[in-house]
mmCIF file of C-alpha atoms and ligand atoms in Angstrom:
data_model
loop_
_atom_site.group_PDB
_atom_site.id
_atom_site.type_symbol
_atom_site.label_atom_id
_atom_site.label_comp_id
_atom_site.label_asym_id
_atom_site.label_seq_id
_atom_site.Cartn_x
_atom_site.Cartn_y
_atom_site.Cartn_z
ATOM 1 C CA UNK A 943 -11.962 -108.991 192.288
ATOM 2 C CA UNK A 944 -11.735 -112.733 193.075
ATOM 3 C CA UNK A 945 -12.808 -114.143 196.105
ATOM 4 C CA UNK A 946 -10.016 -113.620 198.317
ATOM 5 C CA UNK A 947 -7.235 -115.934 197.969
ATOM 6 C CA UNK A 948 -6.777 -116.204 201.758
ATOM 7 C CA UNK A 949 -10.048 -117.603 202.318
ATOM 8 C CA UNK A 950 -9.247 -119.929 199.801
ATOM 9 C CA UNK A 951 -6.106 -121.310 200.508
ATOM 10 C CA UNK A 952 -7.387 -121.784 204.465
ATOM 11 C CA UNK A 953 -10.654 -123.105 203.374
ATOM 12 C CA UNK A 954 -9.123 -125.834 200.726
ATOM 13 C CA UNK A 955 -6.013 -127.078 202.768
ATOM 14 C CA UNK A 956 -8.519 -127.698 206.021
ATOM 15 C CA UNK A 957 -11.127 -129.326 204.163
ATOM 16 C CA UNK A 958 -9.221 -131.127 200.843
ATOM 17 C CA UNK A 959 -5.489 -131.217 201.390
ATOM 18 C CA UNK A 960 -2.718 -128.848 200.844
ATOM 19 C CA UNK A 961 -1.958 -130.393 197.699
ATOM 20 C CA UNK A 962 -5.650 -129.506 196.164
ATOM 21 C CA UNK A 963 -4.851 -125.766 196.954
ATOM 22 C CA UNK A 964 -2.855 -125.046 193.612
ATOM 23 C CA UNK A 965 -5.822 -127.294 191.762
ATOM 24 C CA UNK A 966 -8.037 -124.543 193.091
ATOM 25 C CA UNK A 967 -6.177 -121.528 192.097
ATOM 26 C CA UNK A 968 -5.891 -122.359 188.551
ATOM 27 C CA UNK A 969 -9.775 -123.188 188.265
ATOM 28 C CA UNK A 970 -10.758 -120.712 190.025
ATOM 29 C CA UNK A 971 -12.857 -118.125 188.209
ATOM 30 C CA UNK A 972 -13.332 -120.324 185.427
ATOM 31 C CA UNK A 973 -16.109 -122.082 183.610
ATOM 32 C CA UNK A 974 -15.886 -125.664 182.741
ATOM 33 C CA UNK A 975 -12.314 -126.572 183.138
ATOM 34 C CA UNK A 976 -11.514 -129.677 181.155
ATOM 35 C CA UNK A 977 -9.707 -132.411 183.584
ATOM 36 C CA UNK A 978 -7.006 -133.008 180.603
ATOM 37 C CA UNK A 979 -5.910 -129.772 180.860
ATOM 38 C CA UNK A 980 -5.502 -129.312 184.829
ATOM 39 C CA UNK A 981 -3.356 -132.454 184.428
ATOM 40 C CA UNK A 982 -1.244 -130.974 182.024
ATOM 41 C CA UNK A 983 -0.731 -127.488 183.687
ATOM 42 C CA UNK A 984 -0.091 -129.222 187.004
ATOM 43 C CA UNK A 985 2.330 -132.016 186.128
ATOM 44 C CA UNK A 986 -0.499 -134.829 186.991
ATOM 45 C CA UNK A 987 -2.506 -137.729 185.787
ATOM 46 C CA UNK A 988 -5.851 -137.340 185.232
ATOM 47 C CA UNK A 989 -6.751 -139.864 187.919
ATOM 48 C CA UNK A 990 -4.961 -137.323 190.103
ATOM 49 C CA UNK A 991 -6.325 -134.531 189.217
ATOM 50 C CA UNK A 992 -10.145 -136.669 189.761
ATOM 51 C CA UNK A 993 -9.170 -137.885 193.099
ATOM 52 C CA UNK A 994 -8.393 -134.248 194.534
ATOM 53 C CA UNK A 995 -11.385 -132.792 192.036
ATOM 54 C CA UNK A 996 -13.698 -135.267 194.556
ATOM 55 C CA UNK A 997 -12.371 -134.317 197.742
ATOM 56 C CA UNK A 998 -13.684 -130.660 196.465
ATOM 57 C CA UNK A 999 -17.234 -132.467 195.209
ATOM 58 C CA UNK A 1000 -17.838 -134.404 198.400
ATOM 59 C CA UNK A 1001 -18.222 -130.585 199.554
ATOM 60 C CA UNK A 1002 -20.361 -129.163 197.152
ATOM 61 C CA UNK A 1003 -17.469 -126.887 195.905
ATOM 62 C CA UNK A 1004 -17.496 -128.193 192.296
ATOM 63 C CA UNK A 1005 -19.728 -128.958 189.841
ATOM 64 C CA UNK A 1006 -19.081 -130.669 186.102
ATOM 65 C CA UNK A 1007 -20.456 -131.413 183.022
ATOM 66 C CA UNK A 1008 -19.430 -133.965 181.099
ATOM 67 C CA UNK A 1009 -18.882 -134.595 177.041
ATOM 68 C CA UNK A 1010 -18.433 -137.377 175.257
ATOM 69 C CA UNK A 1011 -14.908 -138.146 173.532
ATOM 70 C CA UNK A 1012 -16.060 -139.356 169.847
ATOM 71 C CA UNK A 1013 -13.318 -140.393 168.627
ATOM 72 C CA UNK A 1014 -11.933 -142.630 172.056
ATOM 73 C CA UNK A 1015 -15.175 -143.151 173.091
ATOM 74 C CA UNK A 1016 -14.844 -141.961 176.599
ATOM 75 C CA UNK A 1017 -16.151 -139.157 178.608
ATOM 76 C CA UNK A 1018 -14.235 -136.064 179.452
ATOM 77 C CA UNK A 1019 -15.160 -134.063 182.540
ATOM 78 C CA UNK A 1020 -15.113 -130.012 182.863
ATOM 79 C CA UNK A 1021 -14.939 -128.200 186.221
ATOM 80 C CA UNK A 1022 -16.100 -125.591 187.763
ATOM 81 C CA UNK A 1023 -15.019 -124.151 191.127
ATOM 82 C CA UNK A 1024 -17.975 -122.670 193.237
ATOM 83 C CA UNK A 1025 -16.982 -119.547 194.569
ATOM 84 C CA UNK A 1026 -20.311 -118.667 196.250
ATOM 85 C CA UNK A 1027 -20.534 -122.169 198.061
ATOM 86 C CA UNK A 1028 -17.018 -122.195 198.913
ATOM 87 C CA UNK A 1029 -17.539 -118.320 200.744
ATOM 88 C CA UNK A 1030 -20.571 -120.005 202.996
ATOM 89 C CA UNK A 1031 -18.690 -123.104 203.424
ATOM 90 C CA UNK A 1032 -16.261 -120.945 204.688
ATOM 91 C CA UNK A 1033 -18.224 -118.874 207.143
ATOM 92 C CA UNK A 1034 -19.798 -121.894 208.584
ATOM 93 C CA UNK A 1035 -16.700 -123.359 209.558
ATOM 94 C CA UNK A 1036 -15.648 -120.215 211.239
ATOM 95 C CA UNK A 1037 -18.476 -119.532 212.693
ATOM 96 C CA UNK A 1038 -18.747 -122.637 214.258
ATOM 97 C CA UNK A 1039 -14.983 -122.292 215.906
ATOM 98 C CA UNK A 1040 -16.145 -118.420 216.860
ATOM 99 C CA UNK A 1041 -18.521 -120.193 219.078
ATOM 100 C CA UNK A 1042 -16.476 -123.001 220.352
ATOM 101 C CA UNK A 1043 -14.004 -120.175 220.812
ATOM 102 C CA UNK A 1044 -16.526 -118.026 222.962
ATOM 103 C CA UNK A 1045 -17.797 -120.993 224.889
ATOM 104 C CA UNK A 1046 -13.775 -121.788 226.282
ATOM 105 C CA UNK A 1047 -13.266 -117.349 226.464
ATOM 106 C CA UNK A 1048 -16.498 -118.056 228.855
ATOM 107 C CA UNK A 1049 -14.920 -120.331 230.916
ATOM 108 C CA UNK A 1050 -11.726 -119.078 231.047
ATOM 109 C CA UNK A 1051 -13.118 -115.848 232.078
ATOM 110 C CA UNK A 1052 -15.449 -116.956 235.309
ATOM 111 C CA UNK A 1053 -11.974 -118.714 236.429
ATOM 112 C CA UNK A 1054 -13.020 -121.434 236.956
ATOM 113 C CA UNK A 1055 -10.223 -123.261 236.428
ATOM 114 C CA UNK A 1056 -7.497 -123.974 239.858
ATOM 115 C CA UNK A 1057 -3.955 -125.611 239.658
ATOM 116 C CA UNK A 1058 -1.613 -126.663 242.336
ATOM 117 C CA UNK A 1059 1.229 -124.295 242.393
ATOM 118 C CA UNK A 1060 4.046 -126.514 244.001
ATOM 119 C CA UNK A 1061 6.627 -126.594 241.438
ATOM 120 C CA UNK A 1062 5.944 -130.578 241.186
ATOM 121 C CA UNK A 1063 2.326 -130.678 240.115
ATOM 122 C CA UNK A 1064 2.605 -128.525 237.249
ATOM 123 C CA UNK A 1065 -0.044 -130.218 235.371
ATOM 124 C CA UNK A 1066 -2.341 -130.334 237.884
ATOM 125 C CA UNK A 1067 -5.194 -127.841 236.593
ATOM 126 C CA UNK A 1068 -9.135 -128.808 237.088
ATOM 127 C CA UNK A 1069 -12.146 -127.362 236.628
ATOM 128 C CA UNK A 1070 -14.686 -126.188 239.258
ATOM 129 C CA UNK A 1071 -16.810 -129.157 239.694
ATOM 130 C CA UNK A 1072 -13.709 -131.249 239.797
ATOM 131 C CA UNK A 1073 -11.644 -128.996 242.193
ATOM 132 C CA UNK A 1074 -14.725 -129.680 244.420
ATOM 133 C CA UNK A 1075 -14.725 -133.078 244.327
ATOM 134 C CA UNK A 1076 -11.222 -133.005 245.656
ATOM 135 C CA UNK A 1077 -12.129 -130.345 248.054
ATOM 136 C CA UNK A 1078 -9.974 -128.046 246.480
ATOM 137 C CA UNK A 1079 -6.665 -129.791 247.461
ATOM 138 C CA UNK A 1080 -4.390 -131.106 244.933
ATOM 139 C CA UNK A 1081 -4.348 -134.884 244.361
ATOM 140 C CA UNK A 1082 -0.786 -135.374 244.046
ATOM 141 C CA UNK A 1083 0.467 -133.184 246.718
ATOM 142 C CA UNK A 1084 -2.366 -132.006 249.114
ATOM 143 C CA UNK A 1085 -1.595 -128.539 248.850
ATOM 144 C CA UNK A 1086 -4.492 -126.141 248.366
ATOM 145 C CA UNK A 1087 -5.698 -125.168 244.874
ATOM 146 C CA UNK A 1088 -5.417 -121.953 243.174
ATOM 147 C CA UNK A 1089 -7.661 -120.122 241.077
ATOM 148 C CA UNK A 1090 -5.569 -120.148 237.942
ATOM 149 C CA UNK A 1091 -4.119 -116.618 236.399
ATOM 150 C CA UNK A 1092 -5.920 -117.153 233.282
ATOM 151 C CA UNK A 1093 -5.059 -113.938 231.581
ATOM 152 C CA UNK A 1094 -2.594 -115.242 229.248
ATOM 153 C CA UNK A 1095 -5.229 -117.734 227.933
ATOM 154 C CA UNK A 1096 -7.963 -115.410 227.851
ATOM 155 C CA UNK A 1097 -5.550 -112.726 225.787
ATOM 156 C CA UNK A 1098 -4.660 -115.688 223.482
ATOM 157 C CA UNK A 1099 -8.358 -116.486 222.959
ATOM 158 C CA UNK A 1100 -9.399 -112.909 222.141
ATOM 159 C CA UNK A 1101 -6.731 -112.707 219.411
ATOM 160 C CA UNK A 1102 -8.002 -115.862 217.694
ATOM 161 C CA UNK A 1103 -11.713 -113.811 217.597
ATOM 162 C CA UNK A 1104 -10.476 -111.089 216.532
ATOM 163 C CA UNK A 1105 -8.681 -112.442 213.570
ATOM 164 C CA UNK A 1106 -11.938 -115.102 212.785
ATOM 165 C CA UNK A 1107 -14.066 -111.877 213.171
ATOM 166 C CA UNK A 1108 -11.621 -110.080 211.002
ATOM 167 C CA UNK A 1109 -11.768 -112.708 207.925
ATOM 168 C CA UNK A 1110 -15.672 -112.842 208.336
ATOM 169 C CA UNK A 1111 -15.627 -109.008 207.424
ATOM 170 C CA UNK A 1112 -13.887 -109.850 204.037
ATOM 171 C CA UNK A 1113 -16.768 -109.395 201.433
ATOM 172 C CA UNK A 1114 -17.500 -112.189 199.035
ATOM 173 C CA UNK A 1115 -17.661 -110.904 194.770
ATOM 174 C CA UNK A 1116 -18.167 -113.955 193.157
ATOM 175 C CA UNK A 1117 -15.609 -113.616 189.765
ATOM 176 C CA UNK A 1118 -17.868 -116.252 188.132
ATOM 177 C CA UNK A 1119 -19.653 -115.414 185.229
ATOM 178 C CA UNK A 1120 -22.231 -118.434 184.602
ATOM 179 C CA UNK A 1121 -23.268 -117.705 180.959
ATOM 180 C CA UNK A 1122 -19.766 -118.571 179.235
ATOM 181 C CA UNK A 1123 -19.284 -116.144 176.605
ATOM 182 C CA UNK A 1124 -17.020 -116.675 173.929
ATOM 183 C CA UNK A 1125 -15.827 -114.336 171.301
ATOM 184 C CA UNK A 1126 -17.162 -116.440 168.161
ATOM 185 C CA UNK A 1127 -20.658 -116.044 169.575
ATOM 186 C CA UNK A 1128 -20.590 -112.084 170.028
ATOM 187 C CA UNK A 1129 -19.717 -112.227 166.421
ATOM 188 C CA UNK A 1130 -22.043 -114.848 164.999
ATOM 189 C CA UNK A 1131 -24.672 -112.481 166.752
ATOM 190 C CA UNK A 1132 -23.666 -109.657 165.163
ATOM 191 C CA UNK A 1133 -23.761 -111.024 161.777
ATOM 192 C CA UNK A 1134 -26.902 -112.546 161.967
ATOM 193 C CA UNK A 1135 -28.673 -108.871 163.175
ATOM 194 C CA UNK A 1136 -26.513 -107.606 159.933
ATOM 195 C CA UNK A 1137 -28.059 -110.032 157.981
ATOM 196 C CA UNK A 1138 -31.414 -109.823 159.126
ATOM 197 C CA UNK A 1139 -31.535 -105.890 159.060
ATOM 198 C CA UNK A 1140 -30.056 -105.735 155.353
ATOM 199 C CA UNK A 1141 -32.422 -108.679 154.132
ATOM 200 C CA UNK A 1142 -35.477 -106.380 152.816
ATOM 201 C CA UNK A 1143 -32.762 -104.169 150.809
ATOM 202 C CA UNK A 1144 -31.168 -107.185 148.597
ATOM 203 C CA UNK A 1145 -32.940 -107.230 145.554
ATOM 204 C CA UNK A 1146 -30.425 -109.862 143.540
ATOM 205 C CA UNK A 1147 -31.326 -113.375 143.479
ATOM 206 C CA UNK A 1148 -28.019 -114.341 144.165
ATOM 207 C CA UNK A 1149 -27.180 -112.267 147.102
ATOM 208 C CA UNK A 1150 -30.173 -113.492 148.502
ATOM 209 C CA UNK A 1151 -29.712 -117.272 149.108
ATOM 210 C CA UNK A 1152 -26.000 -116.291 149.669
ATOM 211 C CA UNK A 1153 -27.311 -114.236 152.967
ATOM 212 C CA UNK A 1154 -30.119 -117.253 153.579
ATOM 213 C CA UNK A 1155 -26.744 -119.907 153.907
ATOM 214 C CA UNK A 1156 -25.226 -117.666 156.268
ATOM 215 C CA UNK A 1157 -28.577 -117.332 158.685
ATOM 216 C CA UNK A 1158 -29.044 -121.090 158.530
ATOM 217 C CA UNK A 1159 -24.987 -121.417 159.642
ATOM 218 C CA UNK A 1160 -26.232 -119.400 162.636
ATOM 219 C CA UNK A 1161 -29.175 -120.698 163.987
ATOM 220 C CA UNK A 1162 -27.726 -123.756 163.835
ATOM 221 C CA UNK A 1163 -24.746 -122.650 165.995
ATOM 222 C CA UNK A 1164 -26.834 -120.193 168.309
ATOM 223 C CA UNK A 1165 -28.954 -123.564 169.641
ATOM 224 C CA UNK A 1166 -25.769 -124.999 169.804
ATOM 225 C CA UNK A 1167 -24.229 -122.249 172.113
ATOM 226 C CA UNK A 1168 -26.882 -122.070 174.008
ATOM 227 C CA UNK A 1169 -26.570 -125.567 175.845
ATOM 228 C CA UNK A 1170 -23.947 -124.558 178.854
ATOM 229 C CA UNK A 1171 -26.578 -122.345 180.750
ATOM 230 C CA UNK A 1172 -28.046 -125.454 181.470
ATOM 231 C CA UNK A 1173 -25.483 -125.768 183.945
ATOM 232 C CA UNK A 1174 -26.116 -122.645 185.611
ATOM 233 C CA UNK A 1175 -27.234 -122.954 189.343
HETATM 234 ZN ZN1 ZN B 859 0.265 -130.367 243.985
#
């Protein structure tokens, strides 16, 4: 399960852009993404594809390592989209606009809001201290205020709970796997326990330093391997 796409979409297009949305999607429960190739898959330059990949950093939603180009002498940069940060990113911002939202369902619900009903001064609505200070007569017309039917807005303000309380039931499963494992490593692994298991039965000279070449190959590349989990968090 990924970490629902709904969430994900709403979260990036209020926080980075609409346009950073599809960016997300195709990172998105990856490791280390190189920069070259989100340009390619999405049409862009790679200055593109930095400028919306920092809108995402200047939240904490991606992190990168970088590697040096030999050859061109330049650095390439490989993303990864935070799942877990983006989730409580997420439920912060709603959380914050659930209690916004309660503080106006508050109001709304102690009426305290009065309008002039006189066809004329239809935008004529006030709160209680300021209904007061006009002693509950409206300023344009002088007729007496009315508590305002505030039903509709109340209704209208329960359904936007309900459907932030609904999307803060969604469970988070982060899709992430931090230790990238690639197939060449399961294998190297496996060849070395081989090698190591079957050492004390070669008897031949030959075989021997042929086996010895073959756990030097994978040391080398197991220390090698190892260097990603440093980006683990
Ligand atoms: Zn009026």
């Amino acid at each position: 399960m990924v970490l629902d796409t709904e969430i994900v979409t709403e979260l990036v297009e209020e926080i980075a852009g609409r346009d950073v949305v599809q960016l997300v999607e195709l990172i998105k429960g990856k490791v280390d993404v190189s920069e070259f190739k989100i340009a390619e898959k999405l049409n862009l330059t790679v200055n593109q594809v930095r400028n919306m990949l920092y809108r995402l950093y200047s939240h904490n939603l991606v992190s990168f390592t970088r590697k040096k180009d030999k050859k061109k002498g330049w650095y390439i940069y490989y993303w990864t989209f935070d799942e877990l940060k983006a989730y409580n990113l997420f439920l912060r911002l709603k959380k914050d606009k659930l209690k916004h939202l309660k503080e106006r369902l508050e109001n709304e619900s102690e009426g305290n809001y009065f309008t002039c009903k006189s066809e004329d001064c239809g935008a004529v609505r006030m709160n209680f201290e300021m209904a007061m200070e006009h002693n509950f007569k409206c300023p344009d017309c002088g007729k007496v205020l009315e508590r305002e039917e505030s039903s509709k807005r109340i209704n209208a303000i329960e359904r936007e709970i309900n459907e932030i309380n609904r999307r803060l039931e969604i469970p988070f499963v982060e899709t992430v796997k931090r230790a990238p494992r690639k197939t060449p490593t399961r294998r190297i692994r496996k060849t070395s326990k081989k090698t190591t298991t079957a050492k004390p039965k070669i008897k031949t000279t030959k075989k021997k330093t042929a086996k010895k070449k073959i756990t030097k190959k994978t040391q080398k590349k197991k220390t090698t391997i190892k260097k990603p989990t440093r980006n683990r968090k």
